Structure formats: structure tokens, C-alpha cells
PDB file of C-alpha atoms in Angstrom:
ATOM      1  CA  MET A   1      30.697   9.781  23.664  1.00 76.00           C
ATOM      2  CA  PRO A   2      29.860  13.454  24.149  1.00 91.00           C
ATOM      3  CA  ILE A   3      26.559  14.612  22.639  1.00 96.00           C
ATOM      4  CA  ARG A   4      25.360  18.174  23.020  1.00 95.00           C
ATOM      5  CA  GLU A   5      23.009  20.634  21.417  1.00 95.00           C
ATOM      6  CA  ALA A   6      24.544  22.205  18.311  1.00 96.00           C
ATOM      7  CA  LEU A   7      25.705  25.808  18.369  1.00 94.00           C
ATOM      8  CA  LEU A   8      25.709  28.260  15.482  1.00 94.00           C
ATOM      9  CA  GLN A   9      29.472  27.890  15.207  1.00 95.00           C
ATOM     10  CA  ASP A  10      28.968  24.158  14.515  1.00 96.00           C
ATOM     11  CA  ALA A  11      27.293  24.863  11.157  1.00 97.00           C
ATOM     12  CA  ALA A  12      30.368  24.157   9.013  1.00 97.00           C
ATOM     13  CA  ALA A  13      31.165  20.942  10.900  1.00 97.00           C
ATOM     14  CA  VAL A  14      27.565  19.741  10.629  1.00 98.00           C
ATOM     15  CA  ALA A  15      27.603  20.557   6.911  1.00 98.00           C
ATOM     16  CA  ALA A  16      30.816  18.578   6.427  1.00 98.00           C
ATOM     17  CA  VAL A  17      29.322  15.546   8.207  1.00 98.00           C
ATOM     18  CA  HIS A  18      26.148  15.903   6.139  1.00 98.00           C
ATOM     19  CA  VAL A  19      28.012  15.948   2.817  1.00 98.00           C
ATOM     20  CA  ARG A  20      30.498  13.164   3.668  1.00 97.00           C
ATOM     21  CA  SER A  21      27.757  10.912   4.992  1.00 97.00           C
ATOM     22  CA  TRP A  22      25.573  11.409   1.912  1.00 96.00           C
ATOM     23  CA  GLN A  23      28.529  10.717  -0.369  1.00 97.00           C
ATOM     24  CA  ALA A  24      29.233   7.399   1.370  1.00 96.00           C
ATOM     25  CA  ALA A  25      25.759   6.197   2.391  1.00 95.00           C
ATOM     26  CA  TYR A  26      23.962   7.021  -0.842  1.00 95.00           C
ATOM     27  CA  ARG A  27      26.595   5.758  -3.305  1.00 95.00           C
ATOM     28  CA  GLY A  28      24.684   3.715  -5.860  1.00 93.00           C
ATOM     29  CA  LEU A  29      21.333   5.222  -4.840  1.00 93.00           C
ATOM     30  CA  PHE A  30      21.860   8.709  -6.299  1.00 94.00           C
ATOM     31  CA  PRO A  31      23.926   9.599  -9.380  1.00 94.00           C
ATOM     32  CA  GLN A  32      27.631   9.749  -8.510  1.00 94.00           C
ATOM     33  CA  SER A  33      27.963  13.116 -10.257  1.00 95.00           C
ATOM     34  CA  TYR A  34      25.329  14.532  -7.887  1.00 96.00           C
ATOM     35  CA  LEU A  35      27.075  13.124  -4.809  1.00 96.00           C
ATOM     36  CA  ASP A  36      30.467  14.383  -6.001  1.00 96.00           C
ATOM     37  CA  GLY A  37      28.959  17.843  -6.481  1.00 96.00           C
ATOM     38  CA  LEU A  38      27.619  18.206  -2.945  1.00 96.00           C
ATOM     39  CA  ASP A  39      29.145  21.352  -1.520  1.00 96.00           C
ATOM     40  CA  VAL A  40      30.069  21.843   2.139  1.00 97.00           C
ATOM     41  CA  GLU A  41      30.042  25.623   1.778  1.00 96.00           C
ATOM     42  CA  GLU A  42      26.487  25.619   0.378  1.00 95.00           C
ATOM     43  CA  ARG A  43      25.340  23.234   3.129  1.00 95.00           C
ATOM     44  CA  THR A  44      27.011  25.455   5.736  1.00 97.00           C
ATOM     45  CA  GLY A  45      24.671  28.270   4.765  1.00 95.00           C
ATOM     46  CA  VAL A  46      21.672  25.976   5.181  1.00 94.00           C
ATOM     47  CA  TRP A  47      22.855  24.841   8.617  1.00 96.00           C
ATOM     48  CA  GLU A  48      23.652  28.399   9.714  1.00 96.00           C
ATOM     49  CA  ALA A  49      20.046  29.331   8.936  1.00 93.00           C
ATOM     50  CA  ARG A  50      18.669  26.311  10.800  1.00 92.00           C
ATOM     51  CA  LEU A  51      20.911  26.715  13.829  1.00 94.00           C
ATOM     52  CA  GLY A  52      20.285  30.456  13.957  1.00 91.00           C
ATOM     53  CA  ALA A  53      16.489  30.181  13.776  1.00 87.00           C
ATOM     54  CA  ARG A  54      14.611  31.001  16.976  1.00 80.00           C
ATOM     55  CA  GLU A  55      12.021  28.284  16.485  1.00 84.00           C
ATOM     56  CA  GLY A  56      13.974  25.720  14.539  1.00 81.00           C
ATOM     57  CA  PRO A  57      14.468  22.020  15.087  1.00 89.00           C
ATOM     58  CA  THR A  58      16.675  20.663  17.854  1.00 95.00           C
ATOM     59  CA  VAL A  59      20.046  19.709  16.421  1.00 97.00           C
ATOM     60  CA  LEU A  60      22.358  17.480  18.434  1.00 97.00           C
ATOM     61  CA  VAL A  61      26.015  16.865  17.649  1.00 98.00           C
ATOM     62  CA  ALA A  62      28.271  13.989  18.646  1.00 96.00           C
ATOM     63  CA  THR A  63      31.914  14.876  19.137  1.00 94.00           C
ATOM     64  CA  ASP A  64      34.895  12.578  19.006  1.00 86.00           C
ATOM     65  CA  PRO A  65      36.467  12.380  22.467  1.00 72.00           C
ATOM     66  CA  ARG A  66      39.613  10.880  20.925  1.00 75.00           C
ATOM     67  CA  SER A  67      40.292  13.956  18.811  1.00 70.00           C
ATOM     68  CA  GLY A  68      40.911  16.226  21.791  1.00 68.00           C
ATOM     69  CA  ASP A  69      39.444  19.162  19.882  1.00 75.00           C
ATOM     70  CA  GLY A  70      35.741  18.302  20.052  1.00 83.00           C
ATOM     71  CA  ARG A  71      35.554  17.416  16.341  1.00 92.00           C
ATOM     72  CA  VAL A  72      31.938  16.866  15.263  1.00 96.00           C
ATOM     73  CA  VAL A  73      31.545  13.326  13.884  1.00 96.00           C
ATOM     74  CA  GLY A  74      27.752  13.109  13.702  1.00 97.00           C
ATOM     75  CA  PHE A  75      24.509  14.973  14.164  1.00 98.00           C
ATOM     76  CA  SER A  76      20.786  14.467  14.443  1.00 98.00           C
ATOM     77  CA  CYS A  77      17.871  16.811  13.951  1.00 97.00           C
ATOM     78  CA  VAL A  78      14.529  16.376  15.744  1.00 97.00           C
ATOM     79  CA  ARG A  79      11.257  18.286  15.527  1.00 96.00           C
ATOM     80  CA  ALA A  80       7.491  17.831  15.542  1.00 96.00           C
ATOM     81  CA  TRP A  81       6.300  15.466  12.806  1.00 96.00           C
ATOM     82  CA  SER A  82       5.951  17.282   9.483  1.00 91.00           C
ATOM     83  CA  GLY A  83       5.293  14.453   7.037  1.00 83.00           C
ATOM     84  CA  GLY A  84       1.491  14.301   7.193  1.00 85.00           C
ATOM     85  CA  GLY A  85      -0.659  11.397   8.295  1.00 91.00           C
ATOM     86  CA  LEU A  86       0.460  11.512  11.944  1.00 94.00           C
ATOM     87  CA  ASP A  87      -0.423  13.918  14.743  1.00 95.00           C
ATOM     88  CA  PRO A  88       2.404  16.472  15.153  1.00 95.00           C
ATOM     89  CA  ALA A  89       1.170  17.194  18.688  1.00 95.00           C
ATOM     90  CA  THR A  90       2.056  13.672  19.824  1.00 96.00           C
ATOM     91  CA  THR A  91       4.581  12.508  17.207  1.00 97.00           C
ATOM     92  CA  GLY A  92       8.126  13.771  16.959  1.00 97.00           C
ATOM     93  CA  GLU A  93      10.384  13.237  13.980  1.00 97.00           C
ATOM     94  CA  VAL A  94      14.020  12.317  13.635  1.00 98.00           C
ATOM     95  CA  ALA A  95      14.403  14.444  10.530  1.00 96.00           C
ATOM     96  CA  ALA A  96      18.106  13.685  10.037  1.00 97.00           C
ATOM     97  CA  LEU A  97      20.789  11.497  11.561  1.00 98.00           C
ATOM     98  CA  TYR A  98      24.206  11.283   9.935  1.00 97.00           C
ATOM     99  CA  THR A  99      27.733  10.342  10.986  1.00 97.00           C
ATOM    100  CA  VAL A 100      31.031  10.386   9.149  1.00 96.00           C
ATOM    101  CA  PRO A 101      31.846   6.975   7.649  1.00 95.00           C
ATOM    102  CA  GLU A 102      34.898   6.357   9.838  1.00 93.00           C
ATOM    103  CA  VAL A 103      32.683   6.117  12.946  1.00 93.00           C
ATOM    104  CA  TRP A 104      30.083   3.774  11.439  1.00 93.00           C
ATOM    105  CA  GLY A 105      29.686   0.740  13.670  1.00 92.00           C
ATOM    106  CA  THR A 106      31.330   2.389  16.702  1.00 92.00           C
ATOM    107  CA  GLY A 107      28.189   3.363  18.635  1.00 93.00           C
ATOM    108  CA  VAL A 108      28.161   7.048  17.665  1.00 95.00           C
ATOM    109  CA  GLY A 109      24.983   6.659  15.620  1.00 95.00           C
ATOM    110  CA  ARG A 110      23.311   4.642  18.386  1.00 96.00           C
ATOM    111  CA  GLY A 111      24.226   7.349  20.890  1.00 96.00           C
ATOM    112  CA  LEU A 112      22.686   9.970  18.616  1.00 97.00           C
ATOM    113  CA  VAL A 113      19.462   8.016  18.068  1.00 97.00           C
ATOM    114  CA  ASP A 114      19.156   7.459  21.840  1.00 96.00           C
ATOM    115  CA  ALA A 115      19.779  11.174  22.497  1.00 97.00           C
ATOM    116  CA  SER A 116      17.221  12.023  19.793  1.00 97.00           C
ATOM    117  CA  VAL A 117      14.610   9.860  21.509  1.00 97.00           C
ATOM    118  CA  GLU A 118      15.428  11.558  24.829  1.00 96.00           C
ATOM    119  CA  ALA A 119      14.992  14.982  23.205  1.00 97.00           C
ATOM    120  CA  LEU A 120      11.639  13.967  21.737  1.00 97.00           C
ATOM    121  CA  VAL A 121      10.446  12.622  25.106  1.00 97.00           C
ATOM    122  CA  ALA A 122      11.604  15.829  26.819  1.00 95.00           C
ATOM    123  CA  ALA A 123       9.571  17.799  24.263  1.00 95.00           C
ATOM    124  CA  GLY A 124       6.452  15.817  25.238  1.00 95.00           C
ATOM    125  CA  PHE A 125       6.128  13.483  22.250  1.00 97.00           C
ATOM    126  CA  ARG A 126       4.778   9.967  22.809  1.00 96.00           C
ATOM    127  CA  GLU A 127       5.788   8.501  19.467  1.00 97.00           C
ATOM    128  CA  GLY A 128       8.700   8.953  17.086  1.00 97.00           C
ATOM    129  CA  ALA A 129       8.782   8.642  13.314  1.00 98.00           C
ATOM    130  CA  LEU A 130      11.350   9.004  10.567  1.00 98.00           C
ATOM    131  CA  TRP A 131      11.834   8.332   6.869  1.00 97.00           C
ATOM    132  CA  VAL A 132      14.559   6.087   5.485  1.00 97.00           C
ATOM    133  CA  LEU A 133      15.340   5.273   1.864  1.00 96.00           C
ATOM    134  CA  ALA A 134      14.081   1.793   1.017  1.00 96.00           C
ATOM    135  CA  GLY A 135      17.361   0.989  -0.718  1.00 95.00           C
ATOM    136  CA  ASN A 136      19.500   1.998   2.261  1.00 96.00           C
ATOM    137  CA  ALA A 137      19.858  -1.434   3.886  1.00 95.00           C
ATOM    138  CA  ARG A 138      22.507  -0.201   6.329  1.00 94.00           C
ATOM    139  CA  ALA A 139      20.239   2.517   7.738  1.00 96.00           C
ATOM    140  CA  ARG A 140      17.215   0.242   7.844  1.00 97.00           C
ATOM    141  CA  GLY A 141      19.148  -2.354   9.846  1.00 96.00           C
ATOM    142  CA  PHE A 142      20.475   0.370  12.142  1.00 96.00           C
ATOM    143  CA  TYR A 143      17.002   1.704  12.969  1.00 97.00           C
ATOM    144  CA  GLU A 144      15.518  -1.758  13.332  1.00 97.00           C
ATOM    145  CA  ALA A 145      18.269  -2.687  15.825  1.00 96.00           C
ATOM    146  CA  ALA A 146      17.297   0.442  17.800  1.00 95.00           C
ATOM    147  CA  GLY A 147      13.639  -0.626  18.020  1.00 96.00           C
ATOM    148  CA  TRP A 148      12.153   1.280  15.074  1.00 98.00           C
ATOM    149  CA  ARG A 149       9.774  -0.540  12.718  1.00 98.00           C
ATOM    150  CA  ALA A 150       8.489   0.203   9.225  1.00 97.00           C
ATOM    151  CA  ASP A 151       4.761   0.910   9.455  1.00 97.00           C
ATOM    152  CA  GLY A 152       3.877   0.359   5.793  1.00 96.00           C
ATOM    153  CA  ALA A 153       3.775   4.024   4.741  1.00 96.00           C
ATOM    154  CA  VAL A 154       5.799   4.814   1.626  1.00 96.00           C
ATOM    155  CA  ALA A 155       6.656   8.207   0.172  1.00 96.00           C
ATOM    156  CA  GLN A 156       8.691   9.088  -2.862  1.00 95.00           C
ATOM    157  CA  ASP A 157      11.657  11.423  -2.895  1.00 91.00           C
ATOM    158  CA  THR A 158      13.018  12.848  -6.120  1.00 93.00           C
ATOM    159  CA  THR A 159      16.592  14.077  -5.919  1.00 91.00           C
ATOM    160  CA  ALA A 160      18.989  14.625  -8.804  1.00 90.00           C
ATOM    161  CA  GLY A 161      16.450  13.257 -11.267  1.00 89.00           C
ATOM    162  CA  ARG A 162      16.107   9.944  -9.439  1.00 91.00           C
ATOM    163  CA  THR A 163      12.882   8.994  -7.632  1.00 94.00           C
ATOM    164  CA  LEU A 164      13.348   6.655  -4.683  1.00 95.00           C
ATOM    165  CA  ASP A 165      10.946   5.163  -2.169  1.00 96.00           C
ATOM    166  CA  GLU A 166      11.201   6.207   1.448  1.00 97.00           C
ATOM    167  CA  LEU A 167       9.774   4.021   4.192  1.00 97.00           C
ATOM    168  CA  ARG A 168       8.296   5.470   7.346  1.00 98.00           C
ATOM    169  CA  TYR A 169       9.609   3.958  10.556  1.00 98.00           C
ATOM    170  CA  ARG A 170       7.990   4.506  13.945  1.00 98.00           C
ATOM    171  CA  ARG A 171       8.458   3.639  17.579  1.00 97.00           C
ATOM    172  CA  ARG A 172       6.796   4.388  20.887  1.00 96.00           C
ATOM    173  CA  LEU A 173       9.028   6.669  22.891  1.00 95.00           C
ATOM    174  CA  PHE A 174       8.055   5.291  26.289  1.00 79.00           C
ATOM    175  CA  PRO A 175       5.724   2.565  27.602  1.00 64.00           C
TER     176      PRO A 175
END
């Protein structure tokens, strides 16, 4: 499966993946009215700013080789750790990893997490960390299967009037 660094012209496709993934993965966790109101156009502006920034995070996109047109079906975003409590000089963060629901279970997400780890190693990080919603059993199982482990740290995220626990997962990036 082709994975490459995102380009500015990928912003709308990344935004569409972001919105569709949230709407499917977070059903039952966030209010349905909030999920239904997520707007690809608004998210496109956010991703244009991120992809156009000189010193922004590294964004990787997975494209569907079956589509013939390079359709973006997933993305990940990696950067130095920004969540506090860990050393950002040695710890990199998988700040986002989303795929469209129709590719769940096909290896696209695993390819993106592996490419994210490679990007973090290439940037000189020795450890990786990420946050995952405690109630997102699918994502927790996905990361655990890829060698990530919850380290006991818990943060709270308030979105759309609902406060949910996030669990910090970590893994060594190389022996």
C-alpha cells in the first residue's frame, strides 16, 4: 500500500478522511449531533494550514492502489511529544492516525502506524507516545496489536460538552 508524505493539495482529502473516521469511530462516544455536524470544508482549512506550515508536523497519507487515482484512504500525523510529562527531545508523538471505515481491518492502518514509527525513528526519537480514548476499544486493540502499551497516564478531553478519558500509550521505537 502506497504511503507518502502529504502535500498541500492533499488537504481536502485528509479532511474528508478525518471527518468520516470521526463519524464512524466515535459514534456513541460523542453526541451524534456533533459528529453529524463535522464539516469537511472547515477541516480542509485546518489541514491546509498544517500542511502549509514550514515547521509543522509530518503528515503521511496512505493511498488506495485499487482506485487507480491515488485516492487518500488514511493519514497519520507525527511530531515531537507535546503532551507534557515526557521529554520531547527523545519522545515522538503519533498525534493522529485515521482511515476511512471501508479500509478498517485491511492493513492500511497498520501500514500507517509502521510508517509513523519509521518517521519518528528517522527524526531521532527513541520512544513513541500517543493518546487514545479509553472508550475506543477498536483503537486500543489496534495499538496493542502493534506493540503499544498503556502506561497508566490518563488525561481528559472535553469535546462537544462531553468529557472523556484518554489513555497514554507508549512504545520503544528501537531496541
